[in-house]
Short mmCIF file of C-alpha atoms in Angstrom, two decimals:
data_model
loop_
_atom_site.label_atom_id
_atom_site.label_comp_id
_atom_site.label_asym_id
_atom_site.label_seq_id
_atom_site.Cartn_x
_atom_site.Cartn_y
_atom_site.Cartn_z
CA ASP A 1 48.90 -5.71 30.92
CA ALA A 2 47.89 -2.71 33.13
CA GLY A 3 45.16 -1.59 30.83
CA VAL A 4 44.42 2.00 30.00
CA ILE A 5 45.18 4.27 32.93
CA GLN A 6 43.42 7.50 33.56
CA SER A 7 44.02 10.18 36.19
CA PRO A 8 42.55 11.58 38.22
CA ARG A 9 39.55 9.26 38.75
CA HIS A 10 37.54 12.16 40.23
CA GLU A 11 37.92 15.85 39.81
CA VAL A 12 35.88 18.57 41.41
CA THR A 13 36.59 22.09 40.37
CA GLU A 14 35.08 25.49 40.26
CA MET A 15 33.83 27.19 37.18
CA GLY A 16 36.59 29.09 35.38
CA GLN A 17 39.39 26.83 36.48
CA GLU A 18 41.64 24.84 34.17
CA VAL A 19 41.21 21.04 34.21
CA THR A 20 43.71 18.58 32.80
CA LEU A 21 42.79 14.95 32.39
CA ARG A 22 45.52 12.40 31.71
CA CYS A 23 45.68 9.12 29.94
CA LYS A 24 48.27 6.34 29.47
CA PRO A 25 47.25 3.97 26.68
CA ILE A 26 48.03 0.27 26.52
CA SER A 27 51.65 -0.25 25.48
CA GLY A 28 51.95 -0.91 21.74
CA HIS A 29 48.52 0.52 20.86
CA ASN A 30 48.75 3.31 18.23
CA SER A 31 45.29 4.80 18.39
CA LEU A 32 43.94 6.80 21.30
CA PHE A 33 40.38 8.15 21.77
CA TRP A 34 38.86 10.65 24.13
CA TYR A 35 35.12 10.30 24.94
CA ARG A 36 32.64 12.17 27.05
CA GLN A 37 29.59 10.46 28.66
CA THR A 38 26.59 12.23 30.11
CA MET A 39 23.06 11.13 30.83
CA MET A 40 21.69 13.63 28.30
CA ARG A 41 24.00 13.11 25.36
CA GLY A 42 25.23 9.53 25.96
CA LEU A 43 28.78 8.54 24.71
CA GLU A 44 30.40 11.20 22.48
CA LEU A 45 33.73 10.89 20.69
CA LEU A 46 35.70 14.12 21.26
CA ILE A 47 38.91 13.40 19.44
CA TYR A 48 41.08 10.60 18.28
CA PHE A 49 44.78 10.23 17.53
CA ASN A 50 46.65 7.77 15.27
CA ASN A 51 50.40 7.46 15.82
CA ASN A 52 50.20 10.55 18.06
CA VAL A 53 48.62 12.70 15.31
CA PRO A 54 45.03 14.03 15.70
CA ILE A 55 42.95 12.51 12.96
CA ASP A 56 39.34 13.59 13.86
CA ASP A 57 38.61 16.37 16.35
CA SER A 58 35.11 17.11 15.04
CA GLY A 59 33.60 16.15 18.35
CA MET A 60 35.51 18.71 20.41
CA PRO A 61 32.77 20.98 21.69
CA GLU A 62 34.53 24.29 21.46
CA ASP A 63 37.85 26.10 21.79
CA ARG A 64 37.83 25.66 25.53
CA PHE A 65 38.83 22.02 24.90
CA SER A 66 42.15 20.92 23.63
CA ALA A 67 43.96 17.58 23.54
CA LYS A 68 47.52 16.63 23.01
CA MET A 69 49.49 13.48 22.55
CA PRO A 70 53.22 14.29 22.89
CA ASN A 71 54.28 10.63 22.66
CA ALA A 72 52.87 7.19 22.26
CA SER A 73 52.45 6.60 26.05
CA PHE A 74 50.65 9.85 27.18
CA SER A 75 47.76 12.06 26.27
CA THR A 76 46.02 15.00 27.92
CA LEU A 77 42.63 16.57 27.54
CA LYS A 78 42.46 20.11 28.85
CA ILE A 79 39.47 22.27 29.53
CA GLN A 80 40.11 26.01 30.01
CA PRO A 81 38.04 27.66 31.39
CA SER A 82 35.76 24.91 32.72
CA GLU A 83 32.00 25.40 32.95
CA PRO A 84 29.29 23.50 34.87
CA ARG A 85 28.02 22.01 31.61
CA ASP A 86 31.35 20.20 31.22
CA SER A 87 30.44 17.95 34.19
CA ALA A 88 30.61 14.40 32.73
CA VAL A 89 32.65 11.19 32.81
CA TYR A 90 35.55 11.39 30.42
CA PHE A 91 36.91 8.14 29.05
CA CYS A 92 40.14 7.45 27.28
CA ALA A 93 40.43 4.34 25.05
CA SER A 94 43.26 2.93 23.00
CA SER A 95 43.43 0.39 20.20
CA LEU A 96 45.77 -1.43 17.90
CA ALA A 97 43.06 -2.46 15.41
CA LEU A 98 39.38 -1.70 15.64
CA GLU A 99 38.78 -3.10 19.13
CA GLN A 100 38.95 -0.28 21.64
CA HIS A 101 40.01 -0.75 25.22
CA PHE A 102 38.63 1.70 27.66
CA GLY A 103 40.03 3.17 30.84
CA PRO A 104 38.04 3.48 34.09
CA GLY A 105 37.12 7.16 33.29
CA THR A 106 37.48 10.47 35.10
CA ARG A 107 34.40 11.84 36.75
CA LEU A 108 34.47 15.61 36.41
CA THR A 109 32.26 17.89 38.45
CA VAL A 110 32.37 21.69 37.76
CA THR A 111 30.56 23.75 40.35
CA ALA B 1 27.53 7.13 6.45
CA GLN B 2 27.71 4.60 9.16
CA SER B 3 25.07 4.58 11.87
CA VAL B 4 23.77 2.37 14.72
CA THR B 5 20.29 2.17 16.14
CA GLN B 6 19.60 0.32 19.37
CA LEU B 7 15.95 -0.35 19.79
CA GLY B 8 14.79 0.18 23.40
CA SER B 9 16.73 2.36 25.69
CA HIS B 10 15.54 0.29 28.72
CA VAL B 11 14.94 -3.50 28.79
CA SER B 12 13.69 -5.34 31.76
CA VAL B 13 13.82 -9.18 32.14
CA SER B 14 13.32 -11.68 34.94
CA GLU B 15 16.25 -13.72 36.24
CA GLY B 16 16.50 -16.83 34.08
CA ALA B 17 14.65 -15.31 31.12
CA LEU B 18 16.00 -14.78 27.61
CA VAL B 19 17.88 -11.56 27.06
CA LEU B 20 17.50 -9.92 23.58
CA LEU B 21 19.00 -6.52 22.91
CA ARG B 22 18.42 -5.18 19.43
CA CYS B 23 20.96 -3.45 17.22
CA ASN B 24 20.57 -2.37 13.59
CA TYR B 25 23.29 -0.79 11.60
CA SER B 26 23.86 1.18 8.37
CA SER B 27 27.20 0.91 6.66
CA SER B 28 28.63 1.83 3.24
CA VAL B 29 31.38 -0.76 3.60
CA PRO B 30 31.46 -4.27 4.96
CA PRO B 31 31.01 -3.69 8.65
CA TYR B 32 32.82 -4.79 11.72
CA LEU B 33 30.36 -4.88 14.63
CA PHE B 34 30.89 -4.78 18.35
CA TRP B 35 28.96 -5.13 21.59
CA TYR B 36 30.30 -3.51 24.74
CA VAL B 37 29.05 -3.71 28.29
CA GLN B 38 29.32 -1.00 30.94
CA TYR B 39 28.83 -1.85 34.59
CA PRO B 40 28.13 1.03 36.97
CA ASN B 41 30.96 3.42 37.54
CA GLN B 42 33.24 1.51 35.18
CA GLY B 43 34.57 1.86 31.63
CA LEU B 44 33.24 -0.06 28.67
CA GLN B 45 34.31 -3.66 28.21
CA LEU B 46 34.20 -5.65 24.97
CA LEU B 47 31.58 -8.41 25.04
CA LEU B 48 32.03 -9.72 21.46
CA LYS B 49 32.82 -8.62 17.93
CA TYR B 50 32.01 -9.60 14.36
CA THR B 51 34.87 -9.29 11.88
CA SER B 52 33.50 -11.05 8.77
CA ALA B 53 34.23 -14.60 9.87
CA ALA B 54 31.40 -16.63 11.42
CA THR B 55 28.06 -14.89 11.49
CA LEU B 56 27.23 -16.26 14.93
CA VAL B 57 29.66 -14.79 17.40
CA LYS B 58 30.06 -15.97 21.02
CA GLY B 59 31.30 -13.67 23.66
CA ILE B 60 32.02 -13.52 27.34
CA ASN B 61 29.48 -14.22 30.10
CA GLY B 62 27.35 -16.44 27.91
CA PHE B 63 26.32 -13.72 25.40
CA GLU B 64 26.25 -14.20 21.70
CA ALA B 65 25.14 -12.18 18.69
CA GLU B 66 24.24 -13.07 15.09
CA PHE B 67 25.22 -10.92 12.10
CA LYS B 68 22.33 -10.81 9.56
CA LYS B 69 23.31 -8.88 6.51
CA SER B 70 19.88 -9.02 4.92
CA GLU B 71 18.36 -7.46 7.97
CA THR B 72 21.31 -5.19 8.82
CA SER B 73 21.09 -6.46 12.36
CA PHE B 74 23.41 -7.62 15.03
CA HIS B 75 21.20 -8.48 17.99
CA LEU B 76 22.68 -9.60 21.31
CA THR B 77 21.20 -12.59 23.17
CA LYS B 78 21.74 -14.64 26.26
CA PRO B 79 19.55 -17.69 27.01
CA SER B 80 19.25 -17.09 30.73
CA ALA B 81 19.64 -13.72 32.47
CA HIS B 82 21.60 -13.44 35.67
CA MET B 83 21.41 -10.64 38.17
CA SER B 84 25.01 -9.70 37.41
CA ASP B 85 24.02 -8.93 33.77
CA ALA B 86 22.36 -5.73 34.80
CA ALA B 87 24.38 -3.03 33.00
CA GLU B 88 24.40 -0.70 30.05
CA TYR B 89 25.06 -2.27 26.64
CA PHE B 90 26.41 -0.50 23.64
CA CYS B 91 26.41 -1.62 20.00
CA ALA B 92 29.08 -0.09 17.70
CA VAL B 93 29.99 -0.30 13.94
CA SER B 94 33.28 0.47 12.33
CA GLY B 95 33.70 3.79 10.68
CA ASP B 96 34.14 4.26 6.96
CA ALA B 97 37.32 3.43 5.13
CA GLY B 98 38.66 6.98 5.51
CA ASN B 99 38.19 7.01 9.23
CA ASN B 100 38.89 3.37 9.87
CA ARG B 101 39.81 3.45 13.53
CA LYS B 102 36.65 5.24 14.60
CA LEU B 103 33.67 3.37 15.93
CA ILE B 104 30.11 4.70 15.51
CA TRP B 105 28.20 4.04 18.74
CA GLY B 106 24.55 3.43 19.55
CA LEU B 107 22.92 5.23 22.39
CA GLY B 108 22.94 2.24 24.62
CA THR B 109 20.35 -0.06 26.21
CA SER B 110 20.07 -0.31 29.99
CA LEU B 111 19.36 -3.88 31.03
CA ALA B 112 17.55 -4.52 34.33
CA VAL B 113 17.24 -8.04 35.75
CA ASN B 114 14.46 -8.64 38.18
CA PRO B 115 14.62 -11.41 40.84
#
């Protein structure tokens, strides 16, 4: 079991650039979650998918953020255009039941 | 609506002392409850979970938690702290029936262990 895989692990970009974060969930898991973690706001759920369908995107901050899950083994979180306040650690997690398994995260820095 | 309150954003204990991290929840349905641990620069890792079986749940690394319905609590304990227990700990409760894959998270408690 390779666990949840996220790429890249670190991303540094300039304000205004497009950023794409990638996630490969654990094989067989049918729910996928995107979280953002900052010192100020803690752990925030951005969006989650069930069977590749977005179920709850109420945590997506604004239209600059979008997420897709084209198949059961891949998801992306895109920020366009990026802003310095988007700097955070972004986690992907997957689950088969309620227990969520987290990836190692992507640390995003927007300068 | 479901909610989780973790009392104390920072807890400091001496090595060998009892660890007690507090979690209270609110739920409109019978809850499933979780404790996760996050070590520096890592993702969250499941410590233990309550899924309506035994009220005293044992997890990894010597941690355990007791579900107390009357107190709506799910406090995490460890009899003797080790330096390696220094980390961030998160309590979570299952979402409502309509959003049943979602977990509601507490703000976390940072545990420091002093030599």
